[in-house]
Coordinates of C-alpha atoms and ligand atoms in Angstrom, one line a residue:
Chain A
M1 CA 12.3 67.4 67.5
S2 CA 12.0 71.0 68.6
K3 CA 11.8 72.2 72.2
I4 CA 10.0 75.1 73.7
I5 CA 11.8 76.6 76.7
S6 CA 10.4 79.3 79.0
I7 CA 12.8 81.5 81.0
H8 CA 11.0 82.9 84.0
S9 CA 11.5 84.5 87.4
F10 CA 9.2 85.5 90.1
R11 CA 10.7 88.9 90.6
G12 CA 12.1 91.4 88.0
G13 CA 15.7 92.1 87.1
T14 CA 17.0 88.7 87.9
G15 CA 18.6 88.4 84.4
K16 CA 15.9 86.6 82.4
S17 CA 16.5 88.6 79.2
N18 CA 20.3 88.4 79.4
T19 CA 20.1 84.7 80.1
T20 CA 17.7 84.1 77.2
A21 CA 19.7 86.1 74.7
N22 CA 23.0 84.4 75.7
L23 CA 21.4 81.0 75.7
A24 CA 20.0 81.7 72.2
V25 CA 23.4 82.7 70.8
S26 CA 25.1 79.8 72.6
L27 CA 22.6 77.3 71.0
A28 CA 23.1 79.0 67.6
Q29 CA 26.8 78.6 67.9
M30 CA 26.2 74.9 68.3
G31 CA 24.6 75.0 64.9
L32 CA 20.9 75.2 66.0
R33 CA 18.1 77.4 64.6
V34 CA 16.7 79.3 67.6
C35 CA 13.7 81.6 67.9
V36 CA 13.4 84.0 70.8
V37 CA 9.9 85.3 71.6
D38 CA 9.6 88.3 73.9
T39 CA 6.3 87.6 75.7
D40 CA 7.2 90.3 78.2
I41 CA 4.6 92.6 76.6
Q42 CA 4.4 95.0 79.5
S43 CA 8.1 95.7 79.6
P44 CA 9.8 94.4 76.5
G45 CA 13.6 94.5 76.5
I46 CA 15.4 91.7 74.9
H47 CA 15.6 93.4 71.5
V48 CA 18.1 95.8 73.1
M49 CA 20.7 93.0 73.6
F50 CA 20.4 92.0 69.9
Q51 CA 20.7 95.7 69.0
L52 CA 17.4 95.6 67.0
N53 CA 16.3 99.1 66.4
P54 CA 12.5 99.6 67.2
K55 CA 12.3 101.5 63.9
D56 CA 13.2 98.4 62.0
I57 CA 10.4 96.4 63.6
K58 CA 7.6 96.2 61.1
F59 CA 5.5 93.6 62.8
S60 CA 5.7 92.5 66.4
L61 CA 4.1 89.8 68.5
N62 CA 1.3 92.2 69.3
D63 CA 0.5 92.5 65.6
F64 CA 0.3 88.7 65.3
L65 CA -2.0 88.4 68.4
W66 CA -4.4 90.9 66.8
G67 CA -4.4 89.1 63.5
K68 CA -2.6 91.9 61.6
C69 CA 0.0 89.6 60.2
E70 CA 1.4 86.1 60.0
I71 CA 3.8 84.9 62.7
E72 CA 6.7 84.5 60.3
Q73 CA 6.4 88.3 59.4
T74 CA 7.3 89.1 63.0
A75 CA 10.6 87.1 63.1
H76 CA 13.7 89.2 62.7
E77 CA 17.0 87.4 62.1
V78 CA 19.4 88.8 64.7
F79 CA 22.3 86.4 64.7
T80 CA 24.0 84.2 62.2
E81 CA 26.6 81.5 62.8
D82 CA 28.2 79.8 59.8
S83 CA 25.6 78.3 57.5
K84 CA 23.4 76.6 60.1
G85 CA 23.1 78.5 63.4
R86 CA 20.5 81.3 63.5
V87 CA 18.7 83.4 66.1
F88 CA 15.4 84.9 65.1
L89 CA 13.7 87.4 67.4
I90 CA 10.0 88.0 67.7
P91 CA 9.9 91.3 69.6
S92 CA 7.1 92.8 71.5
S93 CA 5.8 96.2 70.5
M94 CA 7.4 99.2 72.1
R95 CA 4.4 101.5 71.5
T96 CA 2.5 102.3 74.7
G97 CA -0.8 102.1 72.9
D98 CA -0.1 98.5 71.8
I99 CA 1.1 97.6 75.3
A100 CA -2.1 99.0 77.0
R101 CA -4.3 97.2 74.5
V102 CA -2.8 93.8 75.3
L103 CA -3.0 94.4 79.0
K104 CA -6.7 95.3 78.6
F105 CA -7.9 92.5 76.4
G106 CA -5.3 89.8 76.9
Y107 CA -4.9 87.1 74.3
D108 CA -5.9 83.5 73.8
I109 CA -3.6 80.6 74.6
Q110 CA -4.8 78.8 71.5
L111 CA -3.6 81.7 69.3
L112 CA -0.2 81.8 71.0
R113 CA 0.2 78.1 70.6
E114 CA -0.6 78.3 66.9
G115 CA 1.9 81.1 66.5
F116 CA 4.6 79.0 68.2
M117 CA 3.8 75.9 66.2
N118 CA 3.7 77.8 62.9
I119 CA 7.0 79.6 63.5
I120 CA 8.7 76.3 64.4
S121 CA 7.6 74.6 61.2
K122 CA 7.9 77.7 58.9
L123 CA 11.5 78.5 60.0
T124 CA 12.4 74.9 60.9
I125 CA 13.2 76.1 64.5
D126 CA 15.1 73.7 66.8
V127 CA 14.6 75.6 70.0
L128 CA 12.0 78.2 70.8
L129 CA 13.0 80.4 73.8
I130 CA 10.4 82.5 75.6
D131 CA 11.5 85.5 77.6
T132 CA 8.7 86.2 80.1
H133 CA 7.3 88.9 82.3
P134 CA 8.1 88.4 86.0
G135 CA 5.4 87.2 88.4
L136 CA 2.6 84.7 87.9
N137 CA 0.1 86.6 85.7
E138 CA -2.2 84.8 83.2
E139 CA 0.0 85.4 80.2
T140 CA 3.1 84.0 82.0
L141 CA 1.2 80.9 83.0
M142 CA 0.3 80.4 79.4
S143 CA 3.9 80.5 78.3
I144 CA 4.7 78.0 81.0
A145 CA 1.8 75.8 80.0
L146 CA 3.1 75.6 76.5
S147 CA 6.7 74.8 77.4
D148 CA 8.7 71.6 77.4
V149 CA 11.2 73.1 79.7
L150 CA 10.9 75.8 82.4
L151 CA 14.0 77.6 83.5
I152 CA 13.4 79.6 86.7
I153 CA 15.9 82.3 87.5
L154 CA 16.6 83.6 91.0
R155 CA 19.2 85.6 92.8
P156 CA 20.6 84.6 96.2
D157 CA 18.3 87.1 97.8
A158 CA 15.7 86.5 100.5
Q159 CA 13.1 88.5 98.5
D160 CA 13.4 86.0 95.6
Y161 CA 13.0 82.8 97.7
Q162 CA 9.3 82.8 98.6
G163 CA 8.0 83.7 95.2
T164 CA 10.3 81.1 93.6
A165 CA 9.0 78.4 95.8
V166 CA 5.5 79.3 94.8
T167 CA 6.4 79.4 91.1
V168 CA 8.0 75.9 91.3
E169 CA 4.9 74.5 92.9
V170 CA 2.5 76.1 90.4
A171 CA 4.6 75.0 87.4
R172 CA 4.6 71.5 88.8
Q173 CA 0.7 71.7 89.0
I174 CA 0.6 72.7 85.4
E175 CA 2.7 69.6 84.6
V176 CA 5.7 71.1 82.8
P177 CA 7.8 68.1 81.8
Q178 CA 11.1 69.5 82.8
M179 CA 12.0 72.3 85.3
Y180 CA 15.3 73.8 86.4
L181 CA 16.5 76.5 88.7
L182 CA 19.3 78.9 87.6
M183 CA 20.8 81.0 90.3
N184 CA 22.2 84.3 88.9
K185 CA 24.3 87.1 90.2
V186 CA 25.9 84.9 92.9
P187 CA 28.8 86.5 94.7
D188 CA 32.1 84.7 94.3
L189 CA 32.4 84.1 98.1
F190 CA 29.5 81.7 98.1
D191 CA 30.6 78.1 98.0
K192 CA 29.2 76.7 94.8
T193 CA 28.4 73.1 95.6
E194 CA 26.9 74.1 99.0
T195 CA 24.7 76.7 97.4
I196 CA 23.5 74.2 94.8
E197 CA 22.7 71.7 97.5
K198 CA 20.8 74.2 99.7
A199 CA 18.7 75.5 96.7
Q200 CA 17.9 72.0 95.5
E201 CA 16.8 71.0 99.0
A202 CA 14.7 74.2 99.6
F203 CA 12.9 74.2 96.2
T204 CA 12.9 70.4 95.5
C205 CA 14.0 71.2 91.9
P206 CA 17.4 70.6 90.2
V207 CA 19.7 73.6 89.9
I208 CA 21.1 73.7 86.3
A209 CA 23.8 76.4 86.9
I210 CA 25.1 79.0 89.3
L211 CA 26.1 82.1 87.4
P212 CA 28.4 84.4 89.4
H213 CA 27.8 88.1 89.7
S214 CA 30.0 89.6 87.0
D215 CA 31.3 93.2 86.7
E216 CA 31.8 92.6 83.0
M217 CA 28.1 91.7 82.6
M218 CA 27.1 94.9 84.5
M219 CA 29.4 97.0 82.3
L220 CA 28.1 95.5 79.2
A221 CA 24.8 96.8 80.5
S222 CA 22.7 94.7 78.0
N223 CA 24.4 96.5 75.1
G224 CA 25.3 93.3 73.4
I225 CA 25.5 89.5 73.9
F226 CA 27.9 88.5 76.7
V227 CA 28.9 85.2 75.3
R228 CA 30.0 86.9 72.1
Q229 CA 32.0 89.7 73.8
Y230 CA 33.7 87.3 76.3
P231 CA 34.0 83.9 74.6
D232 CA 36.5 82.6 77.2
H233 CA 34.7 83.9 80.3
P234 CA 33.6 81.3 82.9
I235 CA 30.0 82.5 82.6
T236 CA 30.2 81.8 78.8
R237 CA 31.3 78.3 79.6
E238 CA 28.6 77.9 82.1
I239 CA 25.9 79.0 79.7
G240 CA 27.3 76.6 77.1
M241 CA 26.8 73.8 79.7
V242 CA 23.2 75.0 80.4
A243 CA 22.5 74.8 76.6
Q244 CA 23.9 71.2 76.5
K245 CA 21.8 70.1 79.5
I246 CA 18.6 71.7 78.2
L247 CA 19.0 69.8 74.9
G248 CA 19.3 66.7 77.0
Chain B
M1 CA 69.0 95.6 72.6
S2 CA 69.1 92.7 74.8
L3 CA 72.2 90.6 74.7
S4 CA 70.4 87.4 74.9
K5 CA 69.2 88.1 71.4
I6 CA 72.7 88.3 69.9
R7 CA 73.4 85.3 67.8
L8 CA 77.0 84.3 67.4
P9 CA 78.3 86.0 64.2
K10 CA 79.0 83.8 61.2
G11 CA 80.7 84.3 57.8
M12 CA 81.6 87.8 56.7
R13 CA 80.4 89.5 59.8
A14 CA 82.6 87.2 62.0
L15 CA 85.6 87.9 59.7
V16 CA 85.2 91.6 59.8
L17 CA 84.8 91.5 63.6
I18 CA 87.9 89.3 64.1
I19 CA 90.1 91.4 61.8
S20 CA 89.2 94.7 63.3
A21 CA 89.4 93.5 66.9
A22 CA 92.8 91.8 66.2
L23 CA 94.1 95.1 64.7
V24 CA 93.0 97.1 67.7
Y25 CA 94.5 94.5 70.0
G26 CA 97.7 94.4 68.1
F27 CA 98.1 98.2 68.0
L28 CA 97.3 98.5 71.7
N29 CA 99.9 95.8 72.5
A30 CA 102.6 97.6 70.5
Y31 CA 102.0 101.1 71.7
S32 CA 100.3 100.9 75.1
N33 CA 101.9 103.0 77.9
R34 CA 104.0 101.3 80.4
L35 CA 101.8 101.4 83.5
L36 CA 103.2 99.4 86.4
L37 CA 101.7 97.4 89.1
P38 CA 103.3 96.3 92.4
S39 CA 105.7 93.4 91.9
A40 CA 105.5 93.7 88.2
P41 CA 108.1 96.3 87.2
F42 CA 108.8 94.7 83.9
I43 CA 105.3 93.9 82.8
A44 CA 103.3 96.6 81.1
L45 CA 99.9 97.1 82.4
R46 CA 97.9 96.1 79.4
P47 CA 94.2 96.8 79.9
Q48 CA 93.6 95.4 76.4
V49 CA 94.1 91.8 77.7
V50 CA 90.4 91.9 78.5
L51 CA 89.5 92.5 74.8
P52 CA 89.8 88.8 73.6
F53 CA 88.2 87.7 76.9
F54 CA 85.3 90.0 76.5
L55 CA 84.8 89.2 72.8
G56 CA 85.0 85.5 73.4
L57 CA 82.4 85.6 76.2
V58 CA 80.0 87.6 74.1
F59 CA 80.6 86.3 70.5
G60 CA 81.9 82.8 71.1
P61 CA 85.2 80.8 70.9
W62 CA 86.3 81.6 67.3
V63 CA 86.1 85.3 67.6
G64 CA 87.8 85.2 71.1
F65 CA 90.6 82.9 70.0
L66 CA 91.4 84.6 66.7
T67 CA 91.3 88.1 68.2
G68 CA 93.9 87.1 70.8
F69 CA 96.0 85.0 68.5
L70 CA 96.2 87.4 65.5
G71 CA 96.2 90.5 67.7
N72 CA 99.3 89.3 69.5
M73 CA 101.0 88.4 66.2
I74 CA 100.3 91.9 64.8
G75 CA 101.6 93.5 68.0
D76 CA 104.8 91.5 67.8
A77 CA 105.3 92.3 64.2
L78 CA 104.8 96.0 64.9
C79 CA 107.4 95.9 67.7
G80 CA 109.8 94.2 65.3
Y81 CA 110.0 90.8 67.1
G82 CA 108.8 89.1 63.9
C83 CA 105.6 87.3 63.2
W84 CA 106.4 83.9 64.5
T85 CA 109.2 84.3 67.0
F86 CA 107.1 84.1 70.2
W87 CA 104.4 81.9 68.9
N88 CA 103.7 80.5 72.3
W89 CA 102.4 83.9 73.4
H90 CA 100.1 84.0 70.4
I91 CA 98.5 80.8 71.7
A92 CA 98.4 82.2 75.2
N93 CA 96.5 85.3 74.0
G94 CA 94.3 83.1 71.9
I95 CA 93.4 81.1 75.0
Y96 CA 92.4 84.4 76.6
G97 CA 89.5 84.5 74.1
L98 CA 89.0 80.7 73.7
L99 CA 88.1 79.7 77.2
P100 CA 85.4 82.4 77.8
G101 CA 84.3 81.7 74.2
L102 CA 83.7 78.1 75.2
A103 CA 81.8 79.2 78.3
C104 CA 79.6 81.3 75.9
Y105 CA 79.2 78.3 73.5
F106 CA 78.1 76.1 76.4
G107 CA 75.4 78.5 77.5
L108 CA 76.8 81.2 79.8
K109 CA 74.5 83.9 78.5
E110 CA 73.1 86.5 80.8
I111 CA 74.6 87.0 84.2
R112 CA 71.9 88.0 86.6
T113 CA 72.6 85.8 89.6
L114 CA 75.5 85.5 92.0
R115 CA 76.1 82.0 90.9
R116 CA 76.8 83.0 87.3
F117 CA 78.9 86.0 88.5
V118 CA 81.1 83.7 90.4
I119 CA 81.4 81.3 87.5
M120 CA 82.4 84.2 85.3
E121 CA 85.1 85.4 87.7
T122 CA 86.4 81.8 88.1
I123 CA 86.7 81.6 84.3
V124 CA 88.7 84.9 84.6
V125 CA 91.2 83.3 87.0
A126 CA 91.3 80.0 85.2
T127 CA 91.9 81.6 81.8
N128 CA 94.8 83.5 83.1
L129 CA 96.4 80.5 84.7
V130 CA 95.9 78.2 81.7
A131 CA 97.0 80.8 79.1
I132 CA 100.2 81.8 80.9
G133 CA 100.8 78.2 81.9
V134 CA 100.6 77.0 78.3
A135 CA 103.0 79.8 77.1
V136 CA 105.5 79.0 79.9
L137 CA 105.4 75.2 79.1
A138 CA 105.9 75.9 75.5
D139 CA 108.9 78.0 76.3
L140 CA 110.3 75.4 78.6
F141 CA 110.2 72.6 76.1
W142 CA 110.7 74.3 72.7
L143 CA 111.7 77.9 72.7
K144 CA 113.9 78.0 75.7
T145 CA 114.1 81.9 75.8
M146 CA 113.6 82.2 79.6
Q147 CA 115.8 81.3 82.4
F148 CA 114.2 79.3 85.2
P149 CA 113.5 79.9 88.0
E150 CA 114.5 83.6 87.6
S151 CA 111.9 84.2 85.0
L152 CA 109.2 83.0 87.4
N153 CA 109.6 85.9 89.6
S154 CA 110.6 88.6 87.1
W155 CA 108.2 87.7 84.4
I156 CA 105.6 85.1 84.8
L157 CA 104.2 85.9 88.2
P158 CA 104.0 89.6 87.5
A159 CA 102.2 89.0 84.2
L160 CA 99.8 86.7 85.9
I161 CA 99.1 89.1 88.7
T162 CA 98.7 92.1 86.5
N163 CA 96.3 90.4 84.2
I164 CA 94.2 88.8 86.9
V165 CA 93.7 92.1 88.7
L166 CA 93.0 93.9 85.5
S167 CA 90.5 91.4 84.4
F168 CA 88.7 91.5 87.7
V169 CA 88.1 95.2 87.4
L170 CA 87.6 95.6 83.6
V171 CA 85.7 92.5 82.5
P172 CA 82.6 93.1 84.7
L173 CA 82.7 96.8 83.7
L174 CA 82.5 95.9 80.0
L175 CA 79.9 93.2 80.6
V176 CA 77.7 95.6 82.6
F177 CA 78.1 98.1 79.7
V178 CA 76.8 95.7 77.1
K179 CA 74.2 94.4 79.6
F180 CA 75.7 90.9 79.6
I181 CA 75.7 91.4 83.3
V182 CA 72.1 92.3 84.1
I183 CA 71.9 94.7 87.1
T184 CA 69.9 92.8 89.7
V185 CA 70.2 93.2 93.5
E186 CA 72.6 90.3 93.6
T187 CA 74.9 91.5 90.8
R188 CA 74.8 95.1 91.9
I189 CA 75.9 94.3 95.5
T190 CA 78.7 91.9 94.3
L191 CA 79.9 94.4 91.7
V192 CA 80.1 97.3 94.1
L193 CA 81.8 95.3 96.9
S194 CA 84.3 93.6 94.6
W195 CA 85.2 96.8 92.8
L196 CA 85.7 98.6 96.2
I197 CA 88.0 95.8 97.4
V198 CA 90.0 95.5 94.2
S199 CA 90.5 99.3 93.8
I200 CA 91.5 99.8 97.4
V201 CA 94.1 97.0 97.2
V202 CA 95.4 98.1 93.8
I203 CA 95.6 101.8 94.6
S204 CA 97.4 101.4 97.9
A205 CA 99.8 98.8 96.6
T206 CA 100.6 100.9 93.5
A207 CA 101.2 103.9 95.7
V208 CA 103.6 101.9 97.8
T209 CA 105.4 100.6 94.8
W210 CA 106.0 104.0 93.4
T211 CA 107.3 105.5 96.6
V212 CA 109.7 102.7 97.4
W213 CA 110.8 101.7 93.9
N214 CA 114.1 103.5 93.9
D215 CA 115.1 102.1 97.3
L216 CA 114.1 98.7 96.2
T217 CA 116.2 98.5 93.1
S218 CA 119.3 99.4 95.1
Q219 CA 118.6 96.7 97.7
A220 CA 118.3 93.6 95.6
A221 CA 117.8 91.4 98.7
S222 CA 114.3 92.6 99.4
V223 CA 113.1 92.4 95.8
Q224 CA 112.1 88.8 96.6
A225 CA 109.8 89.9 99.3
F226 CA 108.4 92.5 97.1
Y227 CA 107.4 90.0 94.5
S228 CA 105.6 87.9 97.1
A229 CA 103.6 91.0 97.9
G230 CA 102.2 90.7 94.4
I231 CA 100.8 87.2 95.2
V232 CA 99.3 88.6 98.3
T233 CA 97.6 91.3 96.2
V234 CA 96.0 88.6 94.0
L235 CA 94.9 86.6 97.1
V236 CA 93.4 89.6 98.7
V237 CA 91.5 90.4 95.5
I238 CA 90.2 86.9 95.3
I239 CA 89.4 86.6 99.0
G240 CA 87.8 90.0 98.9
F241 CA 85.6 88.9 96.0
L242 CA 84.5 85.8 97.9
I243 CA 83.7 87.9 100.9
S244 CA 81.6 90.2 98.8
V245 CA 79.8 87.2 97.3
F246 CA 79.0 86.0 100.8
L247 CA 77.8 89.5 101.8
A248 CA 75.6 89.7 98.7
H249 CA 74.1 86.3 99.7
R250 CA 73.2 87.6 103.1
I251 CA 71.2 90.3 101.4
T252 CA 69.7 88.5 98.5
D253 CA 68.8 85.2 100.2
P254 CA 66.2 86.9 102.4
L255 CA 64.8 88.6 99.3
A256 CA 64.4 85.2 97.7
N257 CA 62.7 83.9 100.8
L258 CA 60.3 86.9 101.0
G259 CA 59.5 86.4 97.3
Q260 CA 58.8 82.7 97.9
A261 CA 56.6 83.6 100.8
A262 CA 54.7 86.1 98.7
R263 CA 54.1 83.4 96.1
Q264 CA 52.8 81.1 98.7
I265 CA 50.3 83.7 100.0
E266 CA 49.2 84.2 96.4
Q267 CA 48.4 80.5 96.3
G268 CA 46.5 80.6 99.5
E269 CA 49.2 79.0 101.8
Y270 CA 49.5 81.0 104.9
Q271 CA 51.8 78.9 107.1
L272 CA 55.0 80.3 105.5
P273 CA 57.8 78.1 106.9
V274 CA 60.2 79.9 104.6
L275 CA 60.1 82.8 106.9
D276 CA 61.1 80.8 110.0
T277 CA 64.7 82.0 110.4
L278 CA 64.1 85.3 108.6
D279 CA 61.6 86.8 111.1
K280 CA 64.1 86.3 113.9
R281 CA 66.5 88.7 112.3
S282 CA 66.4 92.2 113.9
D283 CA 67.2 94.1 110.7
E284 CA 64.8 95.4 108.0
F285 CA 64.4 92.0 106.5
G286 CA 63.3 90.6 109.8
Q287 CA 60.7 93.4 110.2
L288 CA 59.4 92.8 106.7
A289 CA 59.2 89.0 107.4
T290 CA 57.3 89.7 110.6
V291 CA 54.9 92.0 108.8
M292 CA 54.4 89.5 106.0
R293 CA 53.6 86.7 108.5
S294 CA 51.0 88.8 110.3
M295 CA 49.6 89.9 107.0
A296 CA 49.2 86.3 105.9
S297 CA 47.4 85.4 109.1
Q298 CA 45.1 88.4 108.7
I299 CA 44.2 87.3 105.2
E300 CA 43.6 83.8 106.4
A301 CA 41.3 85.0 109.2
R302 CA 39.4 87.2 106.8
E303 CA 39.1 84.4 104.3
T304 CA 37.7 82.0 106.9
R305 CA 35.3 84.7 108.1
L306 CA 34.0 85.0 104.5
K307 CA 33.7 81.3 104.2
N308 CA 31.6 81.2 107.3
Q309 CA 29.3 83.7 105.8
V310 CA 28.8 81.4 102.9
A311 CA 27.6 78.8 105.4
E312 CA 25.1 81.4 106.6
L313 CA 23.5 81.6 103.2
K314 CA 20.0 80.5 104.3
I315 CA 17.1 79.9 102.1
E316 CA 14.1 80.3 104.3
I317 CA 10.6 79.7 102.9
D318 CA 7.4 80.1 104.8
R319 CA 5.7 76.9 103.8
T320 CA 2.2 77.8 105.0
K321 CA 2.3 81.0 103.0
Q322 CA 3.7 79.1 100.0
D323 CA 0.8 76.6 100.2
E324 CA -1.7 79.4 100.5
D325 CA -0.3 81.3 97.5
V326 CA -0.1 78.1 95.4
R327 CA -3.7 77.1 96.3
E328 CA -5.0 80.5 95.4
I329 CA -3.6 80.3 91.9
V330 CA -4.1 76.6 91.3
E331 CA -7.7 76.6 92.5
S332 CA -8.8 79.5 90.3
D333 CA -11.0 78.6 87.3
Y334 CA -8.6 80.2 85.0
F335 CA -5.8 77.9 86.1
K336 CA -7.9 74.8 86.0
A337 CA -9.0 75.6 82.4
L338 CA -5.4 76.3 81.5
R339 CA -4.2 73.1 82.9
Q340 CA -6.8 71.2 81.0
K341 CA -5.8 72.9 77.8
A342 CA -2.1 72.3 78.4
R343 CA -2.8 68.6 78.9
G344 CA -4.7 68.6 75.7
F345 CA -1.9 70.3 73.9
R346 CA 0.7 67.9 75.2
T347 CA -1.3 64.8 74.1
T348 CA -2.1 66.3 70.7
S349 CA 1.4 67.4 70.0
R350 CA 2.5 63.8 70.9
I351 CA -0.1 62.5 68.5
D352 CA 1.0 65.1 65.9
K353 CA 4.5 63.8 66.1
E354 CA 3.4 60.2 65.9
E355 CA 1.3 61.1 62.9
E356 CA 4.2 62.9 61.3
I357 CA 6.2 59.7 61.6
K358 CA 3.3 57.7 60.2
D359 CA 2.9 60.2 57.4
A360 CA 6.6 60.0 56.5
T361 CA 6.7 56.2 56.3
P362 CA 4.2 55.6 53.4
K363 CA 5.8 58.5 51.5
D364 CA 9.1 56.7 51.7
D365 CA 7.4 53.6 50.4
E366 CA 5.9 55.5 47.5
S367 CA 9.2 57.0 46.5
S368 CA 10.9 53.7 46.6
S369 CA 8.2 52.0 44.5
I370 CA 8.6 54.6 41.7
Ligands
ATP401 N1 25.4 87.5 86.3 C1 25.2 88.8 86.3 N2 26.2 89.6 86.9 C2 26.0 91.0 86.9 N3 24.9 91.6 86.3 C3 24.0 90.9 85.7 C4 24.1 89.5 85.7 N4 23.0 89.0 85.0 C5 22.3 90.1 84.7 N5 22.9 91.2 85.1 C6 22.3 92.6 85.0 O1 21.1 92.6 85.6 C7 20.2 93.6 85.0 C8 18.9 92.9 84.7 O2 19.1 91.9 83.7 P1 17.9 91.5 82.7 O3 17.3 92.7 82.0 O4 18.4 90.4 81.9 O5 16.9 91.0 83.8 P2 15.4 90.6 83.5 O6 15.1 89.5 84.5 O7 15.1 90.3 82.1 O8 14.7 91.9 84.0 P3 13.1 92.3 83.7 O9 12.4 91.5 84.8 O10 13.1 93.7 84.0 O11 12.8 91.8 82.4 C9 21.0 94.0 83.7 O12 21.6 95.3 84.0 C10 22.1 93.0 83.6 O13 23.2 93.6 83.0
MG402 MG1 13.6 91.1 80.7

C-alpha cells in the first residue's frame, strides 16, 4: 500500500527540499517507485537538485491544477535505480505569471487529492513525497491533511522552536496518523542523545533523526543529490534509516 | 626500489649472480693490496670479505654461501695454491655468506630499529667466529698445516680481528647504500656513533703500528703484547658499538614516548602517564613533553567547555503564545472545513482499500473457475 509523506518546516531554509530529494533517492535505491511533488508553488526549488531544466518542463503542477493536462503528464522521471527503483518529479511552474495566479485564486483540496490518487495508481507509486512551502498557509495545511506521515524539519535555532511547536499541535488537530521531527544542520558538538531527548520532551513528538551540519552538503549547494555523491557519508546512512522508519 | 620488494633470486638469475660475484671475490682475493692492521702483520686487509656477507644478507643463504665458497676457490687457484688444497677455507668463506643468508631466510628484512641493527652486528661477530673456528678445527683434525699455538697469534687472531673490524665498518655502509638499513633516527644515530668509534680506534691503532713496526720486529719479546693490542681493538670496537646503541636509545626512547602520547591525545586520552619520567628531563625532550602535557590539558578543558555548551542547548517555548497561535488557526472556518474533509478522505480511502480487496477476491474466484 502506498504512503503519502509531507516534508514541512515552519521556517524557510531548514533543508526541506534537500531532505525530500535525498529521501526520494534513498527510497528508490531500496527498489521503490517514488513520486516527489513540489507543492512549494511560491518558491519552487527541488527540480534544481534533480537537475531538471525548466525548459524541459512541458506541464507542471500548476497546469494540472488549472485543468490544462492530466496529472501523469506532469511527472518527469528524474532518477532510475536498476529495473525497479524510480523517482518521478512533479515540478511547480517557474513562470512568475503562473505563480501569481495560484497565489491569487488558490486551488481546491479535492482536486489535489484526485491528482495524488491518480498519479499513485497510474504510475504504481509506492511513496509520494510532498515538498511544501514553509509556514502554515492554506495550501500547506491541505498537503498535511492529505498525508499519512508528516515530517517536520527544524534547526537547533531558537527562531525555529516556537513555530515548530505550533505546527506540531496544528498537525495533531488535523489528525495526521504519523508525525516525526527531523532536526537538521545540528553542529557536531551537540550531544546527540541529549538533543533528541530535549526535543522530544519540548515538542511531544518523536524525533526520527538528527542530521549534522555538513560542509559537504553546503558545498554541494543543491547541485545534486547528496546520497548519490557521498554514498558512505554518515548523513547518507542516517537518511537511509529515516527511509526505513517511515516505511514502518 | 624498496629492498623489501626484492624476492630471493631463483634459477638462472641466481646462477648468474653467484658466478659473477664469485669471480669478483676470487679476483679480489688473489690480487688485493696488502693493507695491514695492528697486530695483523701477515694478514692482508681484505675488504672483500664483506661481499659474501652482504650478498647472503640481501639475497639469501645459497647466494651467500656459494659466492664465498667458489670465490675463495677461484682466488686460491689464481694464486697457484690449487683448487682443493685449503678446502677448509672455502668452507669458512662460504659460512661468511651462509649465516647472514639464513638470517635473511628467517626474516631479517629491513633494518629500521636499533634492535635489528644490533642483531645484524651480532651476526657479523658470530659469523666471523664460526667461520674461522670451523676452518681452524678442520685444519687441526685433517689438514694439519698450522702449528699450534703459534698460529693462533700469528694467523688466526689477526684474521679474526681484521675481518670483524672491517665488517663493522663496511657492512652497514653497503646496507645503507642499498637501503637495507633504512635511515631512521635510531639507525642514523647508531651508525654515526659506531662509525666514529671504529674509525678513531682503527686509524690511531694503524698509525701506531706503522710507526713502531720496525722496532717491533727486532724486539721479538714485545710482539706478544702487540698481538694482545689487537684483541683490545676488537673489544673497544664492540664496547663502543654497545655504548652508541645505549646513547641512541637515550634519544629515541623519548621520541617513542612522545609519539605514544600524541596517539593518546588523538584518541581523547589526556592523562598521558607515558610522559611521567620524560617531563622531568631538563633537555629539549623534557621541554617538549611539558608542552605536550599542557597542550593536552588545554584541549581537555576546551572540550569540556564545549560539552557544557551542549548542555546549554535549551528549547524554550512560550506555551501561552503557542496555544493562542494554534487556536487562531484551528478555530478558523477554513481549518474546520479542512479537518472535516480530511476525516472524510481518510475513511473513504480506507473503504477504497477494503473494496479493492473485495474486488480482487471474486476476480480470483472467476479465474480459478475458468
Ligand atoms: N545538513 C546540512 N548541512 C549543511 N547545509 C545544509 C544541510 N541541509 C541543508 N543545507 C543547506 O541549506 C540550504 C537550504 O536547503 P533547502 O533548500 O533544502 O531548504 P528548504 O527548507 O527547502 O528551503 P525553502 O524553505 O527555501 O524551500 C541549502 O543551501 C542546503 O545546501
Ligand atoms: Mg525548498
